[in-house]
mmCIF file of N, CA and C in Angstrom:
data_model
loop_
_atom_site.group_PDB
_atom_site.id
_atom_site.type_symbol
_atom_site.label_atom_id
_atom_site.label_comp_id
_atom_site.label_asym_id
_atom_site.label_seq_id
_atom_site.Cartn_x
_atom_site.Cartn_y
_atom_site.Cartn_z
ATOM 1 N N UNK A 137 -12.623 3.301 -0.557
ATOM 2 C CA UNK A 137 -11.454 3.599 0.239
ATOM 3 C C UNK A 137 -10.348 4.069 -0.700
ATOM 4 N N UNK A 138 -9.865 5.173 -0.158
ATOM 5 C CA UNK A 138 -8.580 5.738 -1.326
ATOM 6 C C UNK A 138 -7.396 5.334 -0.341
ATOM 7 N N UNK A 139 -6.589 5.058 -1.166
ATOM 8 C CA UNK A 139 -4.619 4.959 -0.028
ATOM 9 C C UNK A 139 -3.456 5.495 -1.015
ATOM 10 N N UNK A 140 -2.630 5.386 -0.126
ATOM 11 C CA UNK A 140 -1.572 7.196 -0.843
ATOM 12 C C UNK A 140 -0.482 5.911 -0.720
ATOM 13 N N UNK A 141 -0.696 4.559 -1.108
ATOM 14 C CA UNK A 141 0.349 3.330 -1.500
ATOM 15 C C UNK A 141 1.522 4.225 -2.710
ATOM 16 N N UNK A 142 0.731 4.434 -3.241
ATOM 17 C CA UNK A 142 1.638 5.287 -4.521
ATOM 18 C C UNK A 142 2.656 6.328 -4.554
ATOM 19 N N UNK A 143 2.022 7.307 -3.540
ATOM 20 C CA UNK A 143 2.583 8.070 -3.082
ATOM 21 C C UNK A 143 4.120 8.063 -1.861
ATOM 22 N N UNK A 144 3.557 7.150 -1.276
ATOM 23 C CA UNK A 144 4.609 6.586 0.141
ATOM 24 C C UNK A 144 5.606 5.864 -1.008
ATOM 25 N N UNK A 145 5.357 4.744 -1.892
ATOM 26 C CA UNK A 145 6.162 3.941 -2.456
ATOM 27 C C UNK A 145 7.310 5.088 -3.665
ATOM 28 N N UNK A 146 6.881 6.199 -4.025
ATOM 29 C CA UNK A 146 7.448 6.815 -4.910
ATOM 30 C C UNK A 146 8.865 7.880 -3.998
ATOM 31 N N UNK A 147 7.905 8.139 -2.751
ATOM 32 C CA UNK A 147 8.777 8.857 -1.740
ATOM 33 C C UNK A 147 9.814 8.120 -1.448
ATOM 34 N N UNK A 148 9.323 6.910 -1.075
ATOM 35 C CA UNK A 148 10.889 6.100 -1.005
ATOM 36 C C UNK A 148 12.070 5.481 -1.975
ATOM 37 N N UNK A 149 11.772 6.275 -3.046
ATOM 38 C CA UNK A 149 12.364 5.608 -4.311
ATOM 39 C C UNK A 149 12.214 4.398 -4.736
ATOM 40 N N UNK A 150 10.866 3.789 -4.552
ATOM 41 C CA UNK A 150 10.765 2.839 -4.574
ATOM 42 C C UNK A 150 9.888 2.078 -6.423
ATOM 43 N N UNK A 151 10.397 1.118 -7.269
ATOM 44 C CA UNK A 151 9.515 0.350 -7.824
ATOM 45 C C UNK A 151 8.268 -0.560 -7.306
ATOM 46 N N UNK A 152 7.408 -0.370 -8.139
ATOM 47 C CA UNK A 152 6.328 -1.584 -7.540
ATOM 48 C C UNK A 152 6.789 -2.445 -7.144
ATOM 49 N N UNK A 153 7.533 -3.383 -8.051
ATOM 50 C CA UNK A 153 8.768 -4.597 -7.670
ATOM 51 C C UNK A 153 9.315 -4.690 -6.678
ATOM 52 N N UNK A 154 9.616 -3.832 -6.581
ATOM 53 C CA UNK A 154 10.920 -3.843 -5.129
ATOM 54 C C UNK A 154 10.374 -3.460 -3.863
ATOM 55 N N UNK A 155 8.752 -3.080 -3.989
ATOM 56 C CA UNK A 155 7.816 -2.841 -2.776
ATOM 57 C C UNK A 155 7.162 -4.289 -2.833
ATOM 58 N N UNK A 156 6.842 -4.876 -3.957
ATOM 59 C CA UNK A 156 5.948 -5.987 -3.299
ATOM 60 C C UNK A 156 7.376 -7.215 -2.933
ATOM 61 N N UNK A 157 8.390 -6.995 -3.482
ATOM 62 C CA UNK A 157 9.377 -7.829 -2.815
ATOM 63 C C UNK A 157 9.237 -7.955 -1.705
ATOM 64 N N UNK A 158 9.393 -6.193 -1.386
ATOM 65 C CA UNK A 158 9.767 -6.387 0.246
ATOM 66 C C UNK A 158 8.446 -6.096 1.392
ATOM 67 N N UNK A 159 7.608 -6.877 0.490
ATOM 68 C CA UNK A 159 6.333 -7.288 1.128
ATOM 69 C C UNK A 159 5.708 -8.823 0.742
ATOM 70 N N UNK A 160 6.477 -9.470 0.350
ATOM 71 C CA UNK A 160 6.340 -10.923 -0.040
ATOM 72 C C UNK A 160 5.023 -10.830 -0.673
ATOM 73 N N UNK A 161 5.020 -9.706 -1.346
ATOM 74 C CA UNK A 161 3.519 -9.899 -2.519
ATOM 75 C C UNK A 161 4.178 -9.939 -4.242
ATOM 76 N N UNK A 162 2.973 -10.194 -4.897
ATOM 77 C CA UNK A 162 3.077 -10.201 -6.437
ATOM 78 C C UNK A 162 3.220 -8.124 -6.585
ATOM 79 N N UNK A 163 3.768 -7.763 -8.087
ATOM 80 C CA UNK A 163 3.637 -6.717 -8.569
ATOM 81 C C UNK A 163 2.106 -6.343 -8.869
ATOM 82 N N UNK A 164 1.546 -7.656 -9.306
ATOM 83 C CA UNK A 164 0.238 -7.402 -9.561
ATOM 84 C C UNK A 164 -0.706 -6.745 -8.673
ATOM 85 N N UNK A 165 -0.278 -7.190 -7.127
ATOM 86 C CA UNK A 165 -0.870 -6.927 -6.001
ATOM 87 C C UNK A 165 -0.937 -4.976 -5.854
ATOM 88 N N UNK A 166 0.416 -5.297 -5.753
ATOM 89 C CA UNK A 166 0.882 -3.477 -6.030
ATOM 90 C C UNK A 166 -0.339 -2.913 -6.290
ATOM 91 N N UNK A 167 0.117 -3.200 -8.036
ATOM 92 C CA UNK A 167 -0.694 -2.153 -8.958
ATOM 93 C C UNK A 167 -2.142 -2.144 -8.773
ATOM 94 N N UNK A 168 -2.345 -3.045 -8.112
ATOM 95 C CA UNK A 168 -3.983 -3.081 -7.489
ATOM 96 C C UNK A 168 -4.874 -2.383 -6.765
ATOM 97 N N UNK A 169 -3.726 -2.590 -5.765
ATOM 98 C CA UNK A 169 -4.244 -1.630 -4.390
ATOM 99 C C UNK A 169 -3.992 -0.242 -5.151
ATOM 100 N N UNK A 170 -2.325 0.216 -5.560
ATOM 101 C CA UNK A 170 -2.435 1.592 -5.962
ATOM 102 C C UNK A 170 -3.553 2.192 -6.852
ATOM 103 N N UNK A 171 -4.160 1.505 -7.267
ATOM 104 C CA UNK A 171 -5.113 1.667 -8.581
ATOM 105 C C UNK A 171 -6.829 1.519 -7.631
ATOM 106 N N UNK A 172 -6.798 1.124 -6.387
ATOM 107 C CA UNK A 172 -7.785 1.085 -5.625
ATOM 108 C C UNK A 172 -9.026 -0.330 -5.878
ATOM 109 N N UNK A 173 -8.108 -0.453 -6.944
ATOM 110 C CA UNK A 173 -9.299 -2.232 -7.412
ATOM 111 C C UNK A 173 -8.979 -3.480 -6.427
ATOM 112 N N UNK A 174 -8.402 -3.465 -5.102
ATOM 113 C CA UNK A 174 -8.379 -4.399 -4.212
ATOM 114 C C UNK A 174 -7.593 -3.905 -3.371
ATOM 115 N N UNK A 175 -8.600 -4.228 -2.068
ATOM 116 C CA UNK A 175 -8.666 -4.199 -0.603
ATOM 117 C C UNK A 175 -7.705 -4.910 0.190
ATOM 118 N N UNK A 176 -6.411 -4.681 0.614
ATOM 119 C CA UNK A 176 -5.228 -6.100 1.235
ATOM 120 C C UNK A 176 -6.173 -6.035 2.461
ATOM 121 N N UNK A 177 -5.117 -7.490 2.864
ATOM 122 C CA UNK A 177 -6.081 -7.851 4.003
ATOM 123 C C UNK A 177 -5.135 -6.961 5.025
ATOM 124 N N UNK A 178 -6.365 -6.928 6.291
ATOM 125 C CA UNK A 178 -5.237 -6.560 7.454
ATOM 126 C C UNK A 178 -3.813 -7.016 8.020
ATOM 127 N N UNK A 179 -3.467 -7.672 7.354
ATOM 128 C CA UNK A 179 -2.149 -8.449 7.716
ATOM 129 C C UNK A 179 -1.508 -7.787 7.136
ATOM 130 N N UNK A 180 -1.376 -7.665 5.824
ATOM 131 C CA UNK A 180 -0.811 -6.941 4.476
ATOM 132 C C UNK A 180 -0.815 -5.473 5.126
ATOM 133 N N UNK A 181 -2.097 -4.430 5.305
ATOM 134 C CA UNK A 181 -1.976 -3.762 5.576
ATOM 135 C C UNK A 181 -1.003 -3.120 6.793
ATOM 136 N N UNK A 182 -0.852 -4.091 7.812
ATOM 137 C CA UNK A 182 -0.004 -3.778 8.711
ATOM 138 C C UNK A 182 1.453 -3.796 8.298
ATOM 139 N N UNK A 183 1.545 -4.894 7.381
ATOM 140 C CA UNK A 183 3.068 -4.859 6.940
ATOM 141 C C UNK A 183 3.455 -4.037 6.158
ATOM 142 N N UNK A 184 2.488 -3.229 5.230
ATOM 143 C CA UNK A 184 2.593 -2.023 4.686
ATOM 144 C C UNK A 184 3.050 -1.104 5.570
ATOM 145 N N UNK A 185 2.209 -0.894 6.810
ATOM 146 C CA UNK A 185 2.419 0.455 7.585
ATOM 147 C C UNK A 185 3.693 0.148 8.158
ATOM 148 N N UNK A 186 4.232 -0.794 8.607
ATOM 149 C CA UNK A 186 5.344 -1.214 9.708
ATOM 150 C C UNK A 186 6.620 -0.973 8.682
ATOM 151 N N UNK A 187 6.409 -0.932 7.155
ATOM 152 C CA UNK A 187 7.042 -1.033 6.293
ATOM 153 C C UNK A 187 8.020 0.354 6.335
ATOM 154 N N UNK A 188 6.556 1.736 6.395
ATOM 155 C CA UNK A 188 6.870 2.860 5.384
ATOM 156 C C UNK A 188 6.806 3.249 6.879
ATOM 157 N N UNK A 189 6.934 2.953 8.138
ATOM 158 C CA UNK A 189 6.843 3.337 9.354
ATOM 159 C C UNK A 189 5.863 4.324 9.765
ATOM 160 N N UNK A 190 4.758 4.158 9.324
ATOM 161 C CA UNK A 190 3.212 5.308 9.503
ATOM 162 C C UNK A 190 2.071 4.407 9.796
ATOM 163 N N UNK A 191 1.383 4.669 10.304
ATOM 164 C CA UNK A 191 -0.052 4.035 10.805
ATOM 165 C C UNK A 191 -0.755 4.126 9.492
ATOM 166 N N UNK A 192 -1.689 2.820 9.754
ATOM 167 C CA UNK A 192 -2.421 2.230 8.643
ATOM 168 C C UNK A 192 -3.280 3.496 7.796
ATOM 169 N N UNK A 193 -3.788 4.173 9.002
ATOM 170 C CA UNK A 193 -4.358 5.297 8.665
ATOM 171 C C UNK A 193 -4.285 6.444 7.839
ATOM 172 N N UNK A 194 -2.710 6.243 7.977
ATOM 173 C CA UNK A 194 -1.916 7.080 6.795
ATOM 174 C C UNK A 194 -1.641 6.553 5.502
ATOM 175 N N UNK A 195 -1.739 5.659 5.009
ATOM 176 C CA UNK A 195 -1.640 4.806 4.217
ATOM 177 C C UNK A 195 -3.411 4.805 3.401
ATOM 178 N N UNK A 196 -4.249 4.176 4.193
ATOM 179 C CA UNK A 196 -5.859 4.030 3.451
ATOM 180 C C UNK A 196 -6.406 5.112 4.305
ATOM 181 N N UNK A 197 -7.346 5.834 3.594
ATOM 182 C CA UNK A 197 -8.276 6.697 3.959
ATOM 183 C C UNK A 197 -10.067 6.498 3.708
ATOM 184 N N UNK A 198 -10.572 6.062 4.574
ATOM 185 C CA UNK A 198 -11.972 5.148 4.604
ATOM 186 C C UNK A 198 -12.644 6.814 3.999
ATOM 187 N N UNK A 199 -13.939 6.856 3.300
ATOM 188 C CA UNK A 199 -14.336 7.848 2.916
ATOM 189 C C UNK A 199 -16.110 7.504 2.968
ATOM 190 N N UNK A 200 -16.294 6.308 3.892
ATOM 191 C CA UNK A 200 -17.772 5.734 3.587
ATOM 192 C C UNK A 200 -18.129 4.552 3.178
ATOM 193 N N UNK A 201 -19.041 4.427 2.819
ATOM 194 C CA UNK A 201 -19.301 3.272 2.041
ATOM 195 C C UNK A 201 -19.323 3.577 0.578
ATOM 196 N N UNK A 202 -19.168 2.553 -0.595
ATOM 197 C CA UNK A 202 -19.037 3.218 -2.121
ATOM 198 C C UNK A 202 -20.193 3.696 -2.313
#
C-alpha cells in the first residue's frame, strides 16, 4: 500500500511533529507510515482523513497484495 501522508502533510506546512501532535501520535509513527513500513489502524486512518479533510482513499492507495 503506498499513501501521499507526505505529501498532504508538506501541503499544509506542516512538520512531522506538529502532524502527529495533532493526531495524538508519536513522530515515530509519522515517519513510518510516510516511509510505508507501517499500516495505521483504521481509526488513525480516519483521523488522518477528517484531519487533511479528503477521504481515506486519498490519503492510502491499495495497489494489491505485496
Amino acid at each position: 500500500m503506498r499513501n501521499r501522508l507526505r505529501e498532504l502533510r508538506e501541503w499544509k506546512g506542516l512538520t512531522q511533529e506538529e502532524l502527529a501532535k495533532a493526531l495524538g501520535v508519536t513522530r515515530q509513527t509519522i515517519i513510518a507510515i510516510e516511509k510505508g513500513r507501517y499500516d495505521p489502524s483504521l481509526r488513525l486512518a480516519f483521523r488522518m482523513a477528517r484531519f487533511f479533510k479528503v477521504k481515506i482513499e486519498d490519503i492510502f492507495i491499495y495497489d494489491g497484495e505485496p
